């Protein structure tokens, strides 16, 4: 009953914020919900001086929500599958080289670059933190978030080629980022001295390659089942069952569930396969069902992110660290993309404006916060990492998201 109450409250708040955004703010859903949830949280903090008991109740409610479980084990599978299902596979295939380069090599380099810079920034601020924790921050903040990106790019008249790179990269690099993050987390648990390079390679291959192979298998099973019948109600249920069951099995097999969902969604999203497996009626219902799931999950997700501020711990130097982290993440992403484009210009063709647009359009979202919150509660570094992660995500969605269209216009009108 307690879980039902929490879910009911979240959906009611999400629907209210969604209505207010569409009716008055008229912002992209992702940004509008984030802003209203943030304002609501700040008002709750101020309201504690009037009625402290209400603020305590609100914090208690948010504190009882296992954000990591809600996002990583429940919402993520739906969000990634829905995003991949509605992605133009043919267009992504045209940019597969650059997408693969940014999603895999880019995330790896960025993880170590950001981690190293955060380590020295923390030392400068007088807050010494283990290097492995800084690498964890680098791993969780390096991937751009498809959940945040997909909702905003539709309203930012960005060149199609760069939009494909941003969307395609974000769909794959979150899976890669999750694999890297949990690999480093396992090293932190076992102790750096107790882990060999072979152990790290084995774990990475099991998660990454296993997730891709499992996703292909899941997509093929879904295709065969849908092709064998013609009943839109049952076929919608089959897609839902395979996404939920497939994600659970992937976790049991210790393969990457996020990568599996992306691959399965792209497999089914291929226009030829979709038309071959479904009737026009079924295709319409499947698309609309997953579109609705995507909107609902996005609404709840960004309300959760906004409300997180109620339970964050504040220390004076955290704000300086947060500002420093924002600058480091932006510079690191620009530098890594610029470097990768330069060394691969013979076989990867992108516009000269690509580094800037890929940097400003590379938004972070709930996935980064969920990974930060999944760190063990007994680690002293957890609150610090959560705060600087939250700072980067807020800046990313609100500032970068709101100004992306203006940046595009300035670049292409100058």
Coordinates of C-alpha atoms in Angstrom, one line a residue:
X1 CA 0.0 0.0 0.0
X2 CA 2.9 2.4 0.8
X3 CA 4.4 1.8 -2.7
X4 CA 1.0 2.5 -4.3
X5 CA 0.7 5.8 -2.3
X6 CA 4.2 6.9 -3.4
X7 CA 3.5 6.1 -7.1
X8 CA 0.1 7.8 -7.0
X9 CA 1.6 11.0 -5.5
X10 CA 4.4 11.0 -8.1
X11 CA 2.0 10.6 -11.0
X12 CA -0.4 13.2 -9.7
X13 CA 2.4 15.7 -9.2
X14 CA 3.8 14.8 -12.7
X15 CA 0.4 15.3 -14.3
X16 CA -0.1 18.6 -12.5
X17 CA 3.3 19.9 -13.5
X18 CA 2.8 18.7 -17.1
X19 CA -0.5 20.5 -17.3
X20 CA 1.0 23.7 -15.9
X21 CA 3.9 23.5 -18.4
X22 CA 1.7 23.0 -21.4
X23 CA -0.8 25.6 -20.3
X24 CA 1.5 28.3 -19.2
X25 CA 5.3 27.8 -19.6
X26 CA 5.1 26.0 -23.0
X27 CA 8.7 24.7 -22.5
X28 CA 10.0 21.3 -23.7
X29 CA 8.5 18.7 -21.3
X30 CA 11.9 17.7 -19.9
X31 CA 12.9 21.3 -19.0
X32 CA 9.5 22.4 -17.9
X33 CA 9.0 19.5 -15.4
X34 CA 12.6 19.9 -14.1
X35 CA 12.1 23.7 -13.5
X36 CA 8.8 23.3 -11.8
X37 CA 10.0 20.4 -9.6
X38 CA 13.1 22.5 -8.7
X39 CA 11.0 25.5 -7.8
X40 CA 8.6 23.3 -5.8
X41 CA 11.6 21.9 -3.8
X42 CA 13.0 25.3 -3.1
X43 CA 9.6 26.6 -1.9
X44 CA 9.4 23.5 0.4
X45 CA 12.8 24.4 1.8
X46 CA 11.7 28.0 2.4
X47 CA 8.3 26.8 3.8
X48 CA 10.1 25.0 6.6
X49 CA 10.4 28.3 8.4
X50 CA 6.6 28.5 8.4
X51 CA 5.6 24.9 8.9
X52 CA 8.7 22.7 9.6
X53 CA 6.5 19.5 10.0
X54 CA 5.4 19.6 6.4
X55 CA 8.9 19.8 5.1
X56 CA 10.0 16.9 7.3
X57 CA 7.1 14.8 5.9
X58 CA 8.1 15.7 2.3
X59 CA 11.8 14.8 3.0
X60 CA 10.7 11.6 4.6
X61 CA 8.6 10.7 1.6
X62 CA 11.4 11.4 -0.9
X63 CA 13.9 9.6 1.4
X64 CA 11.7 6.5 1.3
X65 CA 11.9 6.3 -2.5
X66 CA 14.8 4.1 -3.6
X67 CA 15.7 6.3 -6.6
X68 CA 18.3 3.8 -7.9
X69 CA 15.9 0.9 -7.9
X70 CA 13.0 3.0 -9.4
X71 CA 15.2 4.2 -12.3
X72 CA 17.8 1.5 -12.9
X73 CA 15.5 -1.6 -12.3
X74 CA 12.1 -0.2 -13.4
X75 CA 12.0 2.9 -15.5
X76 CA 15.3 2.6 -17.5
X77 CA 14.2 -0.5 -19.5
X78 CA 11.0 1.2 -20.7
X79 CA 12.7 4.5 -21.5
X80 CA 15.6 3.0 -23.5
X81 CA 13.4 0.6 -25.4
X82 CA 10.9 3.4 -26.2
X83 CA 13.6 5.8 -27.3
X84 CA 15.3 3.2 -29.5
X85 CA 12.0 1.9 -31.0
X86 CA 11.3 5.4 -32.3
X87 CA 14.8 6.0 -33.7
X88 CA 15.4 6.0 -37.4
X89 CA 17.8 3.1 -37.7
X90 CA 18.6 3.8 -41.3
X91 CA 19.9 7.3 -40.5
X92 CA 21.9 6.1 -37.5
X93 CA 23.5 3.5 -39.8
X94 CA 24.8 6.3 -42.0
X95 CA 26.6 7.8 -39.0
X96 CA 27.6 4.5 -37.3
X97 CA 31.3 5.2 -37.4
X98 CA 31.1 8.6 -35.6
X99 CA 28.4 7.3 -33.2
X100 CA 30.5 4.3 -32.3
X101 CA 33.6 6.4 -31.8
X102 CA 31.9 8.9 -29.6
X103 CA 29.9 6.3 -27.6
X104 CA 32.8 3.9 -26.8
X105 CA 36.2 5.6 -27.1
X106 CA 34.8 9.0 -26.1
X107 CA 33.2 7.7 -22.9
X108 CA 36.4 5.8 -21.9
X109 CA 38.7 8.8 -22.5
X110 CA 36.2 11.2 -20.8
X111 CA 35.9 9.0 -17.7
X112 CA 39.6 9.2 -17.0
X113 CA 40.0 12.9 -18.0
X114 CA 37.1 14.1 -15.9
X115 CA 38.0 11.8 -13.0
X116 CA 41.6 13.2 -12.9
X117 CA 40.5 16.8 -13.1
X118 CA 37.9 16.3 -10.4
X119 CA 40.6 14.7 -8.2
X120 CA 42.8 17.8 -8.5
X121 CA 39.9 20.2 -8.1
X122 CA 38.9 18.5 -4.9
X123 CA 42.5 18.7 -3.6
X124 CA 42.5 22.4 -4.4
X125 CA 39.3 22.9 -2.4
X126 CA 40.7 21.0 0.6
X127 CA 38.5 18.0 0.2
X128 CA 40.7 15.0 -0.4
X129 CA 38.9 12.2 -2.1
X130 CA 40.2 8.8 -3.4
X131 CA 41.1 8.7 -7.1
X132 CA 38.8 5.7 -7.7
X133 CA 35.8 7.7 -6.5
X134 CA 36.7 10.5 -8.9
X135 CA 36.8 7.9 -11.7
X136 CA 33.3 6.8 -10.7
X137 CA 32.1 10.3 -11.1
X138 CA 33.9 10.5 -14.5
X139 CA 32.1 7.3 -15.5
X140 CA 28.6 8.3 -14.4
X141 CA 28.8 11.8 -15.9
X142 CA 30.5 11.1 -19.2
X143 CA 27.5 9.5 -21.0
X144 CA 24.9 11.8 -22.4
X145 CA 21.4 10.8 -21.5
X146 CA 18.9 9.7 -24.2
X147 CA 16.0 10.5 -21.8
X148 CA 17.0 14.1 -21.6
X149 CA 18.2 14.5 -25.2
X150 CA 15.3 13.0 -27.1
X151 CA 12.7 15.4 -25.6
X152 CA 14.6 18.5 -26.3
X153 CA 16.2 18.0 -29.7
X154 CA 12.8 17.8 -31.4
X155 CA 12.3 21.6 -30.7
X156 CA 15.8 22.7 -31.5
X157 CA 16.3 23.1 -35.2
X158 CA 19.7 21.4 -35.2
X159 CA 21.2 20.1 -38.4
X160 CA 19.9 16.5 -39.1
X161 CA 23.4 15.0 -39.3
X162 CA 24.4 16.3 -35.9
X163 CA 21.1 15.5 -34.4
X164 CA 21.6 11.9 -35.5
X165 CA 25.0 11.8 -33.9
X166 CA 23.7 13.2 -30.6
X167 CA 20.7 10.8 -30.4
X168 CA 22.6 7.8 -31.6
X169 CA 25.5 8.5 -29.3
X170 CA 23.3 9.0 -26.3
X171 CA 21.4 5.8 -26.9
X172 CA 24.6 3.7 -26.9
X173 CA 26.9 5.6 -24.6
X174 CA 24.6 5.4 -21.6
X175 CA 24.8 1.6 -21.8
X176 CA 28.6 1.8 -22.2
X177 CA 28.7 4.3 -19.3
X178 CA 26.8 1.9 -17.0
X179 CA 29.2 -0.9 -17.9
X180 CA 32.3 1.3 -17.1
X181 CA 30.7 2.6 -13.9
X182 CA 29.9 -0.8 -12.5
X183 CA 33.3 -2.2 -13.5
X184 CA 35.0 0.6 -11.6
X185 CA 32.6 0.2 -8.7
X186 CA 33.5 -3.5 -8.5
X187 CA 37.2 -2.6 -8.4
X188 CA 36.4 -0.1 -5.6
X189 CA 34.6 -2.9 -3.6
X190 CA 37.4 -5.5 -4.1
X191 CA 40.3 -3.0 -3.7
X192 CA 42.5 -1.8 -6.5
X193 CA 45.3 -4.1 -5.5
X194 CA 43.2 -7.2 -5.6
X195 CA 42.0 -6.8 -9.2
X196 CA 44.0 -7.7 -12.4
X197 CA 43.6 -6.2 -15.9
X198 CA 42.3 -9.6 -17.0
X199 CA 39.5 -9.4 -14.4
X200 CA 38.5 -5.9 -15.6
X201 CA 38.5 -7.0 -19.3
X202 CA 36.4 -10.1 -18.5
X203 CA 33.8 -8.1 -16.6
X204 CA 33.6 -5.4 -19.3
X205 CA 33.3 -8.0 -22.1
X206 CA 30.6 -10.0 -20.2
X207 CA 28.5 -6.9 -19.6
X208 CA 29.0 -5.1 -23.0
X209 CA 29.2 -7.9 -25.5
X210 CA 26.8 -10.0 -23.5
X211 CA 24.3 -7.1 -23.5
X212 CA 24.5 -6.6 -27.3
X213 CA 24.1 -10.3 -28.1
X214 CA 21.3 -10.7 -25.6
X215 CA 19.5 -7.6 -27.1
X216 CA 19.8 -9.0 -30.6
X217 CA 18.3 -12.3 -29.4
X218 CA 15.5 -10.5 -27.6
X219 CA 14.7 -8.4 -30.6
X220 CA 14.6 -11.5 -32.9
X221 CA 12.3 -13.4 -30.5
X222 CA 10.0 -10.3 -30.3
X223 CA 10.0 -10.1 -34.1
X224 CA 9.1 -13.8 -34.6
X225 CA 6.3 -13.7 -32.0
X226 CA 4.7 -10.6 -33.4
X227 CA 5.0 -11.9 -37.0
X228 CA 3.2 -15.2 -36.1
X229 CA -0.1 -13.5 -35.0
X230 CA -2.3 -10.5 -35.8
X231 CA -3.9 -9.2 -32.7
X232 CA -2.8 -5.7 -31.7
X233 CA -3.8 -6.1 -28.0
X234 CA -1.8 -9.2 -27.5
X235 CA 1.1 -7.9 -29.5
X236 CA 1.4 -4.8 -27.4
X237 CA 1.4 -7.0 -24.3
X238 CA 4.2 -9.1 -25.9
X239 CA 6.4 -6.1 -26.3
X240 CA 5.8 -5.0 -22.7
X241 CA 6.4 -8.5 -21.4
X242 CA 9.7 -9.0 -23.3
X243 CA 11.0 -5.6 -22.3
X244 CA 10.3 -6.3 -18.6
X245 CA 11.3 -10.0 -18.6
X246 CA 14.3 -9.4 -20.9
X247 CA 15.7 -6.7 -18.6
X248 CA 15.3 -9.0 -15.6
X249 CA 17.0 -11.9 -17.3
X250 CA 19.8 -9.6 -18.5
X251 CA 20.5 -8.6 -14.9
X252 CA 20.4 -12.3 -13.8
X253 CA 22.9 -13.2 -16.5
X254 CA 25.1 -10.2 -15.4
X255 CA 25.0 -8.6 -18.9
X256 CA 24.1 -5.0 -19.6
X257 CA 20.4 -4.6 -19.4
X258 CA 20.5 -1.0 -20.8
X259 CA 22.6 -2.1 -23.8
X260 CA 20.2 -5.0 -24.4
X261 CA 17.1 -2.7 -24.4
X262 CA 18.7 -0.3 -26.8
X263 CA 19.7 -3.1 -29.3
X264 CA 16.3 -4.8 -29.0
X265 CA 14.5 -1.5 -29.6
X266 CA 16.7 -0.6 -32.6
X267 CA 16.2 -4.1 -34.0
X268 CA 12.4 -3.8 -33.8
X269 CA 12.4 -0.2 -34.8
X270 CA 13.9 -1.0 -38.2
X271 CA 11.1 0.0 -40.6
X272 CA 11.4 -3.1 -42.7
X273 CA 11.2 -5.5 -39.8
X274 CA 8.4 -3.5 -38.1
X275 CA 6.3 -3.6 -41.3
X276 CA 7.0 -7.2 -41.8
X277 CA 6.1 -8.2 -38.3
X278 CA 3.0 -6.0 -37.7
X279 CA -0.1 -4.9 -39.4
X280 CA -0.7 -1.2 -39.8
X281 CA -3.2 -1.3 -36.9
X282 CA -0.7 -3.1 -34.6
X283 CA 2.2 -0.8 -35.6
X284 CA 0.0 2.2 -34.8
X285 CA -1.0 0.8 -31.3
X286 CA 2.6 -0.4 -30.5
X287 CA 4.1 3.0 -31.4
X288 CA 1.4 5.0 -29.5
X289 CA 1.7 2.7 -26.5
X290 CA 5.4 3.1 -26.2
X291 CA 5.2 6.8 -26.9
X292 CA 2.8 7.2 -24.0
X293 CA 5.0 5.1 -21.8
X294 CA 8.0 7.3 -22.8
X295 CA 6.1 10.5 -21.9
X296 CA 4.8 9.2 -18.6
X297 CA 8.2 7.8 -17.4
X298 CA 9.9 11.1 -18.5
X299 CA 7.4 13.1 -16.4
X300 CA 7.9 11.0 -13.3
X301 CA 11.7 10.9 -13.8
X302 CA 12.2 14.6 -14.0
X303 CA 9.9 15.3 -11.1
X304 CA 12.0 12.8 -9.0
X305 CA 15.2 14.6 -10.1
X306 CA 13.8 18.0 -9.1
X307 CA 12.6 16.7 -5.7
X308 CA 16.0 15.2 -4.9
X309 CA 17.1 18.6 -3.7
X310 CA 15.1 18.1 -0.6
X311 CA 17.4 15.4 0.7
X312 CA 20.8 16.6 -0.6
X313 CA 23.4 17.5 2.0
X314 CA 24.9 21.0 1.6
X315 CA 28.4 22.2 2.6
X316 CA 29.8 25.6 1.5
X317 CA 32.7 24.2 -0.6
X318 CA 30.2 21.9 -2.4
X319 CA 28.9 24.8 -4.4
X320 CA 32.4 25.7 -5.7
X321 CA 32.9 22.0 -6.5
X322 CA 29.6 22.0 -8.4
X323 CA 30.6 25.0 -10.5
X324 CA 34.0 23.5 -11.1
X325 CA 32.5 20.2 -12.1
X326 CA 30.2 21.9 -14.6
X327 CA 33.2 23.6 -16.3
X328 CA 35.3 20.5 -16.2
X329 CA 32.6 18.3 -17.8
X330 CA 31.9 20.8 -20.6
X331 CA 35.6 21.4 -21.4
X332 CA 36.4 17.6 -21.2
X333 CA 33.5 16.7 -23.6
X334 CA 34.5 19.4 -26.1
X335 CA 38.2 18.4 -25.9
X336 CA 37.5 14.7 -26.3
X337 CA 35.1 15.2 -29.3
X338 CA 37.5 17.6 -31.0
X339 CA 40.4 15.1 -30.5
X340 CA 38.4 12.2 -31.8
X341 CA 37.3 14.1 -34.9
X342 CA 40.8 15.2 -35.6
X343 CA 42.4 11.7 -35.4
X344 CA 39.5 10.1 -37.4
X345 CA 38.8 12.8 -40.0
X346 CA 39.8 10.4 -42.9
X347 CA 36.8 8.1 -42.2
X348 CA 34.5 10.2 -40.0
X349 CA 32.9 13.2 -41.8
X350 CA 31.3 15.8 -39.5
X351 CA 30.7 19.5 -39.7
X352 CA 33.3 21.8 -38.3
X353 CA 30.6 23.1 -35.8
X354 CA 30.1 19.5 -34.6
X355 CA 32.3 19.7 -31.4
X356 CA 30.5 22.7 -30.1
X357 CA 27.0 21.4 -30.9
X358 CA 27.8 17.9 -29.6
X359 CA 29.1 19.5 -26.4
X360 CA 26.2 21.8 -25.8
X361 CA 23.6 19.3 -27.0
X362 CA 25.1 16.5 -24.9
X363 CA 22.7 16.7 -21.9
X364 CA 23.0 14.7 -18.7
X365 CA 19.9 13.4 -16.9
X366 CA 18.4 10.9 -14.4
X367 CA 20.8 8.1 -15.3
X368 CA 23.8 10.0 -13.9
X369 CA 22.0 10.8 -10.7
X370 CA 20.8 7.2 -10.3
X371 CA 24.3 5.9 -10.6
X372 CA 25.5 8.5 -8.1
X373 CA 22.8 7.5 -5.7
X374 CA 23.7 3.8 -6.1
X375 CA 27.0 4.3 -4.4
X376 CA 27.2 2.7 -0.9
X377 CA 25.7 4.9 1.8
X378 CA 28.7 4.3 4.1
X379 CA 31.1 5.9 1.7
X380 CA 32.0 9.4 2.9
X381 CA 32.5 10.5 -0.7
X382 CA 28.9 9.7 -1.7
X383 CA 27.2 13.0 -0.7
X384 CA 30.0 14.9 -2.4
X385 CA 29.6 13.0 -5.7
X386 CA 25.8 13.2 -5.6
X387 CA 25.9 17.0 -5.1
X388 CA 28.4 17.7 -8.0
X389 CA 26.4 15.2 -10.2
X390 CA 23.2 17.0 -9.4
X391 CA 24.9 20.4 -10.2
X392 CA 26.0 19.2 -13.6
X393 CA 22.6 17.6 -14.4
X394 CA 20.7 20.8 -13.4
X395 CA 22.9 23.0 -15.5
X396 CA 22.8 20.6 -18.4
X397 CA 19.0 20.3 -18.6
X398 CA 18.0 23.8 -17.7
X399 CA 20.8 26.0 -19.1
X400 CA 22.0 23.9 -22.0
X401 CA 18.5 22.7 -22.8
X402 CA 16.9 26.2 -22.8
X403 CA 19.7 27.8 -24.9
X404 CA 20.4 25.0 -27.4
X405 CA 18.2 26.4 -30.1
X406 CA 19.8 29.9 -29.6
X407 CA 23.3 28.4 -29.9
X408 CA 22.2 26.6 -33.1
X409 CA 20.8 29.9 -34.6
X410 CA 23.9 31.9 -33.6
X411 CA 26.3 29.3 -35.2
X412 CA 24.4 29.0 -38.5
X413 CA 23.5 32.7 -38.9
X414 CA 27.0 34.0 -38.3

